[in-house]
Amino acid sequence: MVSDSLKIAATERSPEIEFDFGQGTLRFRGESYPEDASAVFGPVFVALDRFLAEAGGRNVLAEFDLAYFNSSSAKALMNIFQRLDGAAAAGTPVSVRWLHAPDDDTMREFGEDFQEDLEHVVFTLVAAEPTD
Amino acid sequence: MSFDLFDAEEKVLEQSDSLRGRLTDAPEEVRKGVDLLIEAFGRSVREQRRLVKVSDRLQAQLSSLNHELARRRAEAEQALSDLKAAQESLVQAEKLASLGALVGGVAHEINTPVGIALSCASHLADSTAQMRRLYEADDIGADEFDRYMATVTDGSDLILSNCRRAAALIGSFKQVAVDRTSAERRRFDLGATLNETMASLGPNLRQAGHEVTIECPSGLVMDSHPGALSQVLGNFVMNSLVHAFEPDQPGRITIRVDQPQPDQVRIVYADSGKGIPAQNRGRIFDPFFTTRRGSGGTGLGLHIVYNLVTGPLAGTIVLESSTLGTAFVLTLPVSVP
């Protein structure tokens, strides 16, 4: 099961989501303001719970490259971070990369906010030009 | 599969309820305190759910407003560029129309010297034919020869001067016509250009008996767009003829040039007409503003003037109008940037 992958294409209101179990990488890219955040993020929670249960000390990298998200997406992100921080506390090496456009202070500050609640993951803020 | 974003909080609430059940031995104070805490946390989670919902809705509205805004902005920009293109083509059409009027004026103006030369030549031919008959009959008297010589001298002088006048007119019209049709920038003598332009408009002005005065320092050379300037003057004159002067009432047009600064030229075009009503003064440069829509006004004349003065001529235009007449003050750089 560990070789499974989850890939969800972006829509106008939801980000592209790539979860490569083999590499241990989880990526979000785009904007996130879906009508129903639990429908978009639900599959990620399920996959993440299953993956972390089986990760067994392997390196995990989560990358967030989001230009915009709404409040329920923020709540969903917080849930993801809690799961990651929990796994890191239990010994799985977890790194988080939070990407934001160099001139986007709002996204940088959101990254800093999330970082404050995380005690065990290695959190990196990355100022980078959008890829597309 | 429905997923609850507040799953973690709900689990904590469930756990705290079961913990609360195990607090039966604790003092009442403690139990009540924990009850209050659990209740407050539950309320807080419900409040968070509400806030997230409200916030999501607001963000969705904001996003659709932003999309709508972007769409309308694109529409407005498209409309603006369509309008600019339409104005541009109208301006081109108006330029061609005024060139047509110019050609008509040229034909009229040249008609006079050519007509005089023609009648002189025909008179000379008649006199010569008569002299030939007298010569062949060997019957030329001294008086007849004197008269013939006088006729030939006067006639050839008149033919020469009128042909010169026609040639000069053609020369100046050619320059005006070339300038009008090209946007060329060149060095030109301002006084000469003003005179040539007003000469090309002469027929329209003289027919109604209007008087034109041009006061321009001699030798004032500009490096600019003479065609644009000529078009501006032409439109001023047409406006004076159509709007300022009452029919059958001779008016006065003066063009005064001075230099407020060495690198500036001020051209004041003034007519002695009835002036522009105060309520129209703010709108005369607007495209399509006209008081003569019914009788063929396009409302583009002064708009074109404004565009030419502020565009190619890189200057400013100010209107001064009263019941004693209208004046346009153009302030232009001697050399356009």
PDB file of C-alpha atoms in Angstrom, chain B residues 35-223:
ATOM      1  CA  ASP B  35     -18.390  21.689  33.528  1.00  0.00           C
ATOM      2  CA  LEU B  36     -17.989  25.373  32.779  1.00  0.00           C
ATOM      3  CA  LEU B  37     -14.739  24.729  30.892  1.00  0.00           C
ATOM      4  CA  ILE B  38     -16.285  21.942  28.787  1.00  0.00           C
ATOM      5  CA  GLU B  39     -19.310  24.058  28.031  1.00  0.00           C
ATOM      6  CA  ALA B  40     -17.139  27.058  27.117  1.00  0.00           C
ATOM      7  CA  PHE B  41     -14.957  24.930  24.828  1.00  0.00           C
ATOM      8  CA  GLY B  42     -18.035  23.463  23.106  1.00  0.00           C
ATOM      9  CA  ARG B  43     -19.418  26.956  22.629  1.00  0.00           C
ATOM     10  CA  SER B  44     -16.061  28.119  21.298  1.00  0.00           C
ATOM     11  CA  VAL B  45     -15.940  25.272  18.752  1.00  0.00           C
ATOM     12  CA  ARG B  46     -19.504  26.044  17.609  1.00  0.00           C
ATOM     13  CA  GLU B  47     -18.512  29.684  17.344  1.00  0.00           C
ATOM     14  CA  GLN B  48     -15.465  28.731  15.266  1.00  0.00           C
ATOM     15  CA  ARG B  49     -17.635  26.661  12.920  1.00  0.00           C
ATOM     16  CA  ARG B  50     -19.954  29.642  12.473  1.00  0.00           C
ATOM     17  CA  LEU B  51     -17.073  32.039  11.890  1.00  0.00           C
ATOM     18  CA  VAL B  52     -15.423  29.754   9.351  1.00  0.00           C
ATOM     19  CA  LYS B  53     -18.725  29.411   7.516  1.00  0.00           C
ATOM     20  CA  VAL B  54     -19.351  33.172   7.495  1.00  0.00           C
ATOM     21  CA  SER B  55     -15.781  33.893   6.526  1.00  0.00           C
ATOM     22  CA  ASP B  56     -15.874  31.323   3.681  1.00  0.00           C
ATOM     23  CA  ARG B  57     -19.048  32.904   2.375  1.00  0.00           C
ATOM     24  CA  LEU B  58     -17.537  36.384   2.497  1.00  0.00           C
ATOM     25  CA  GLN B  59     -14.366  35.191   0.782  1.00  0.00           C
ATOM     26  CA  ALA B  60     -16.412  33.485  -1.924  1.00  0.00           C
ATOM     27  CA  GLN B  61     -18.401  36.669  -2.446  1.00  0.00           C
ATOM     28  CA  LEU B  62     -15.224  38.696  -2.555  1.00  0.00           C
ATOM     29  CA  SER B  63     -13.725  36.336  -5.076  1.00  0.00           C
ATOM     30  CA  SER B  64     -16.764  36.420  -7.348  1.00  0.00           C
ATOM     31  CA  LEU B  65     -16.834  40.215  -7.021  1.00  0.00           C
ATOM     32  CA  ASN B  66     -13.174  40.295  -8.001  1.00  0.00           C
ATOM     33  CA  HIS B  67     -13.905  38.131 -11.027  1.00  0.00           C
ATOM     34  CA  GLU B  68     -16.827  40.355 -11.944  1.00  0.00           C
ATOM     35  CA  LEU B  69     -14.627  43.407 -11.478  1.00  0.00           C
ATOM     36  CA  ALA B  70     -11.921  41.946 -13.709  1.00  0.00           C
ATOM     37  CA  ARG B  71     -14.525  41.039 -16.334  1.00  0.00           C
ATOM     38  CA  ARG B  72     -16.064  44.529 -16.301  1.00  0.00           C
ATOM     39  CA  ARG B  73     -12.672  46.120 -16.361  1.00  0.00           C
ATOM     40  CA  ALA B  74     -11.726  44.078 -19.411  1.00  0.00           C
ATOM     41  CA  GLU B  75     -15.038  45.057 -21.008  1.00  0.00           C
ATOM     42  CA  ALA B  76     -14.467  48.728 -20.238  1.00  0.00           C
ATOM     43  CA  GLU B  77     -10.933  48.574 -21.597  1.00  0.00           C
ATOM     44  CA  GLN B  78     -12.207  46.905 -24.761  1.00  0.00           C
ATOM     45  CA  ALA B  79     -14.915  49.564 -25.114  1.00  0.00           C
ATOM     46  CA  LEU B  80     -12.341  52.290 -24.619  1.00  0.00           C
ATOM     47  CA  SER B  81     -10.018  50.896 -27.259  1.00  0.00           C
ATOM     48  CA  ASP B  82     -12.977  50.441 -29.654  1.00  0.00           C
ATOM     49  CA  LEU B  83     -13.952  54.061 -29.019  1.00  0.00           C
ATOM     50  CA  LYS B  84     -10.409  55.252 -29.614  1.00  0.00           C
ATOM     51  CA  ALA B  85     -10.255  53.332 -32.885  1.00  0.00           C
ATOM     52  CA  ALA B  86     -13.626  54.776 -33.938  1.00  0.00           C
ATOM     53  CA  GLN B  87     -12.487  58.294 -33.064  1.00  0.00           C
ATOM     54  CA  GLU B  88      -9.260  57.755 -34.932  1.00  0.00           C
ATOM     55  CA  SER B  89     -11.084  56.725 -38.088  1.00  0.00           C
ATOM     56  CA  LEU B  90     -13.518  59.639 -37.740  1.00  0.00           C
ATOM     57  CA  VAL B  91     -10.573  61.994 -37.404  1.00  0.00           C
ATOM     58  CA  GLN B  92      -9.060  60.513 -40.571  1.00  0.00           C
ATOM     59  CA  ALA B  93     -12.381  60.931 -42.377  1.00  0.00           C
ATOM     60  CA  GLU B  94     -12.630  64.523 -41.171  1.00  0.00           C
ATOM     61  CA  LYS B  95      -9.075  65.210 -42.385  1.00  0.00           C
ATOM     62  CA  LEU B  96      -9.967  63.869 -45.832  1.00  0.00           C
ATOM     63  CA  ALA B  97     -13.170  65.916 -45.869  1.00  0.00           C
ATOM     64  CA  SER B  98     -11.282  69.095 -45.016  1.00  0.00           C
ATOM     65  CA  LEU B  99      -8.749  68.240 -47.724  1.00  0.00           C
ATOM     66  CA  GLY B 100     -11.698  68.042 -50.125  1.00  0.00           C
ATOM     67  CA  ALA B 101     -12.825  71.493 -49.009  1.00  0.00           C
ATOM     68  CA  LEU B 102      -9.260  72.697 -49.515  1.00  0.00           C
ATOM     69  CA  VAL B 103      -9.194  71.411 -53.080  1.00  0.00           C
ATOM     70  CA  GLY B 104     -12.476  73.207 -53.745  1.00  0.00           C
ATOM     71  CA  GLY B 105     -11.010  76.394 -52.344  1.00  0.00           C
ATOM     72  CA  VAL B 106      -7.905  76.003 -54.473  1.00  0.00           C
ATOM     73  CA  ALA B 107      -9.984  75.621 -57.640  1.00  0.00           C
ATOM     74  CA  HIS B 108     -11.917  78.766 -56.808  1.00  0.00           C
ATOM     75  CA  GLU B 109      -8.841  80.780 -55.926  1.00  0.00           C
ATOM     76  CA  ILE B 110      -6.897  79.874 -59.052  1.00  0.00           C
ATOM     77  CA  ASN B 111      -9.906  80.477 -61.231  1.00  0.00           C
ATOM     78  CA  THR B 112      -9.548  84.261 -60.901  1.00  0.00           C
ATOM     79  CA  PRO B 113      -5.960  84.788 -62.190  1.00  0.00           C
ATOM     80  CA  VAL B 114      -6.394  82.079 -64.831  1.00  0.00           C
ATOM     81  CA  GLY B 115      -9.622  83.722 -65.984  1.00  0.00           C
ATOM     82  CA  ILE B 116      -7.973  87.140 -66.238  1.00  0.00           C
ATOM     83  CA  ALA B 117      -5.013  85.662 -68.146  1.00  0.00           C
ATOM     84  CA  LEU B 118      -7.414  83.864 -70.470  1.00  0.00           C
ATOM     85  CA  SER B 119      -9.453  86.947 -71.319  1.00  0.00           C
ATOM     86  CA  CYS B 120      -6.256  89.010 -71.806  1.00  0.00           C
ATOM     87  CA  ALA B 121      -4.871  86.366 -74.153  1.00  0.00           C
ATOM     88  CA  SER B 122      -8.103  86.248 -76.092  1.00  0.00           C
ATOM     89  CA  HIS B 123      -8.150  90.055 -76.338  1.00  0.00           C
ATOM     90  CA  LEU B 124      -4.534  89.981 -77.575  1.00  0.00           C
ATOM     91  CA  ALA B 125      -5.443  87.346 -80.179  1.00  0.00           C
ATOM     92  CA  ASP B 126      -8.353  89.494 -81.433  1.00  0.00           C
ATOM     93  CA  SER B 127      -6.182  92.622 -81.618  1.00  0.00           C
ATOM     94  CA  THR B 128      -3.408  90.722 -83.406  1.00  0.00           C
ATOM     95  CA  ALA B 129      -5.808  89.241 -85.957  1.00  0.00           C
ATOM     96  CA  GLN B 130      -7.072  92.735 -86.687  1.00  0.00           C
ATOM     97  CA  MET B 131      -3.506  94.089 -87.027  1.00  0.00           C
ATOM     98  CA  ARG B 132      -2.709  91.209 -89.393  1.00  0.00           C
ATOM     99  CA  ARG B 133      -5.629  92.163 -91.622  1.00  0.00           C
ATOM    100  CA  LEU B 134      -4.505  95.822 -91.649  1.00  0.00           C
ATOM    101  CA  TYR B 135      -0.934  94.698 -92.336  1.00  0.00           C
ATOM    102  CA  GLU B 136      -1.978  92.478 -95.210  1.00  0.00           C
ATOM    103  CA  ALA B 137      -4.004  95.381 -96.634  1.00  0.00           C
ATOM    104  CA  ASP B 138      -0.919  97.557 -96.068  1.00  0.00           C
ATOM    105  CA  ASP B 139      -3.127  99.941 -94.153  1.00  0.00           C
ATOM    106  CA  ILE B 140      -1.542 100.316 -90.650  1.00  0.00           C
ATOM    107  CA  GLY B 141      -1.639 103.857 -89.413  1.00  0.00           C
ATOM    108  CA  ALA B 142       0.643 105.213 -86.660  1.00  0.00           C
ATOM    109  CA  ASP B 143      -2.341 105.597 -84.264  1.00  0.00           C
ATOM    110  CA  GLU B 144      -3.477 101.996 -84.766  1.00  0.00           C
ATOM    111  CA  PHE B 145       0.066 100.736 -84.199  1.00  0.00           C
ATOM    112  CA  ASP B 146       0.439 102.816 -81.007  1.00  0.00           C
ATOM    113  CA  ARG B 147      -2.878 101.460 -79.666  1.00  0.00           C
ATOM    114  CA  TYR B 148      -1.871  97.915 -80.564  1.00  0.00           C
ATOM    115  CA  MET B 149       1.486  98.293 -78.856  1.00  0.00           C
ATOM    116  CA  ALA B 150      -0.244  99.600 -75.713  1.00  0.00           C
ATOM    117  CA  THR B 151      -2.701  96.680 -75.786  1.00  0.00           C
ATOM    118  CA  VAL B 152       0.130  94.149 -76.208  1.00  0.00           C
ATOM    119  CA  THR B 153       2.160  95.690 -73.390  1.00  0.00           C
ATOM    120  CA  ASP B 154      -0.773  95.847 -70.927  1.00  0.00           C
ATOM    121  CA  GLY B 155      -2.076  92.427 -71.976  1.00  0.00           C
ATOM    122  CA  SER B 156       1.215  90.612 -71.659  1.00  0.00           C
ATOM    123  CA  ASP B 157       1.898  92.324 -68.305  1.00  0.00           C
ATOM    124  CA  LEU B 158      -1.503  91.177 -67.026  1.00  0.00           C
ATOM    125  CA  ILE B 159      -1.021  87.650 -68.391  1.00  0.00           C
ATOM    126  CA  LEU B 160       2.426  87.463 -66.831  1.00  0.00           C
ATOM    127  CA  SER B 161       1.375  88.772 -63.395  1.00  0.00           C
ATOM    128  CA  ASN B 162      -1.738  86.600 -63.246  1.00  0.00           C
ATOM    129  CA  CYS B 163       0.132  83.491 -64.322  1.00  0.00           C
ATOM    130  CA  ARG B 164       2.745  84.284 -61.661  1.00  0.00           C
ATOM    131  CA  ARG B 165      -0.053  84.679 -59.116  1.00  0.00           C
ATOM    132  CA  ALA B 166      -1.559  81.331 -60.186  1.00  0.00           C
ATOM    133  CA  ALA B 167       1.849  79.663 -59.977  1.00  0.00           C
ATOM    134  CA  ALA B 168       2.433  81.127 -56.513  1.00  0.00           C
ATOM    135  CA  LEU B 169      -0.996  79.965 -55.346  1.00  0.00           C
ATOM    136  CA  ILE B 170      -0.404  76.467 -56.694  1.00  0.00           C
ATOM    137  CA  GLY B 171       2.971  76.418 -54.945  1.00  0.00           C
ATOM    138  CA  SER B 172       1.544  77.358 -51.569  1.00  0.00           C
ATOM    139  CA  PHE B 173      -1.469  75.048 -51.906  1.00  0.00           C
ATOM    140  CA  LYS B 174       0.845  72.229 -52.776  1.00  0.00           C
ATOM    141  CA  GLN B 175       2.740  72.793 -49.524  1.00  0.00           C
ATOM    142  CA  VAL B 176      -0.458  73.046 -47.487  1.00  0.00           C
ATOM    143  CA  ALA B 177      -1.888  69.934 -49.125  1.00  0.00           C
ATOM    144  CA  VAL B 178       1.295  67.951 -48.549  1.00  0.00           C
ATOM    145  CA  ASP B 179       1.436  69.119 -44.925  1.00  0.00           C
ATOM    146  CA  ARG B 180      -2.212  68.275 -44.370  1.00  0.00           C
ATOM    147  CA  THR B 181      -1.893  64.739 -45.642  1.00  0.00           C
ATOM    148  CA  SER B 182       1.408  63.939 -43.998  1.00  0.00           C
ATOM    149  CA  ALA B 183       2.235  64.147 -40.342  1.00  0.00           C
ATOM    150  CA  GLU B 184       5.726  65.221 -41.299  1.00  0.00           C
ATOM    151  CA  ARG B 185       7.791  67.268 -38.919  1.00  0.00           C
ATOM    152  CA  ARG B 186      10.002  69.920 -40.468  1.00  0.00           C
ATOM    153  CA  ARG B 187      11.407  73.381 -39.973  1.00  0.00           C
ATOM    154  CA  PHE B 188       9.126  76.060 -41.364  1.00  0.00           C
ATOM    155  CA  ASP B 189       8.602  79.816 -41.273  1.00  0.00           C
ATOM    156  CA  LEU B 190       5.539  80.380 -39.097  1.00  0.00           C
ATOM    157  CA  GLY B 191       4.455  83.619 -40.812  1.00  0.00           C
ATOM    158  CA  ALA B 192       4.626  82.007 -44.263  1.00  0.00           C
ATOM    159  CA  THR B 193       2.648  78.963 -43.135  1.00  0.00           C
ATOM    160  CA  LEU B 194      -0.025  81.160 -41.541  1.00  0.00           C
ATOM    161  CA  ASN B 195      -0.304  83.241 -44.715  1.00  0.00           C
ATOM    162  CA  GLU B 196      -0.431  80.203 -47.006  1.00  0.00           C
ATOM    163  CA  THR B 197      -3.054  78.530 -44.884  1.00  0.00           C
ATOM    164  CA  MET B 198      -5.245  81.619 -44.672  1.00  0.00           C
ATOM    165  CA  ALA B 199      -4.815  82.134 -48.442  1.00  0.00           C
ATOM    166  CA  SER B 200      -6.098  78.616 -49.064  1.00  0.00           C
ATOM    167  CA  LEU B 201      -9.132  79.455 -46.948  1.00  0.00           C
ATOM    168  CA  GLY B 202      -9.491  82.817 -48.702  1.00  0.00           C
ATOM    169  CA  PRO B 203     -12.495  82.101 -50.926  1.00  0.00           C
ATOM    170  CA  ASN B 204     -14.693  81.120 -47.980  1.00  0.00           C
ATOM    171  CA  LEU B 205     -13.713  84.248 -46.096  1.00  0.00           C
ATOM    172  CA  ARG B 206     -13.778  86.791 -48.897  1.00  0.00           C
ATOM    173  CA  GLN B 207     -17.144  85.738 -50.259  1.00  0.00           C
ATOM    174  CA  ALA B 208     -18.744  86.846 -47.011  1.00  0.00           C
ATOM    175  CA  GLY B 209     -16.592  89.972 -46.812  1.00  0.00           C
ATOM    176  CA  HIS B 210     -14.654  88.992 -43.696  1.00  0.00           C
ATOM    177  CA  GLU B 211     -11.381  90.719 -42.956  1.00  0.00           C
ATOM    178  CA  VAL B 212      -8.282  88.725 -41.982  1.00  0.00           C
ATOM    179  CA  THR B 213      -5.249  90.192 -40.219  1.00  0.00           C
ATOM    180  CA  ILE B 214      -2.108  88.224 -39.481  1.00  0.00           C
ATOM    181  CA  GLU B 215       0.516  89.703 -37.162  1.00  0.00           C
ATOM    182  CA  CYS B 216       3.563  87.483 -36.930  1.00  0.00           C
ATOM    183  CA  PRO B 217       7.193  88.405 -36.285  1.00  0.00           C
ATOM    184  CA  SER B 218       9.119  87.758 -39.488  1.00  0.00           C
ATOM    185  CA  GLY B 219      11.703  85.018 -39.596  1.00  0.00           C
ATOM    186  CA  LEU B 220      10.105  83.003 -36.761  1.00  0.00           C
ATOM    187  CA  VAL B 221      11.126  79.437 -37.606  1.00  0.00           C
ATOM    188  CA  MET B 222       9.490  76.487 -35.878  1.00  0.00           C
ATOM    189  CA  ASP B 223      10.514  72.837 -35.881  1.00  0.00           C
TER     190      ASP B 223
END
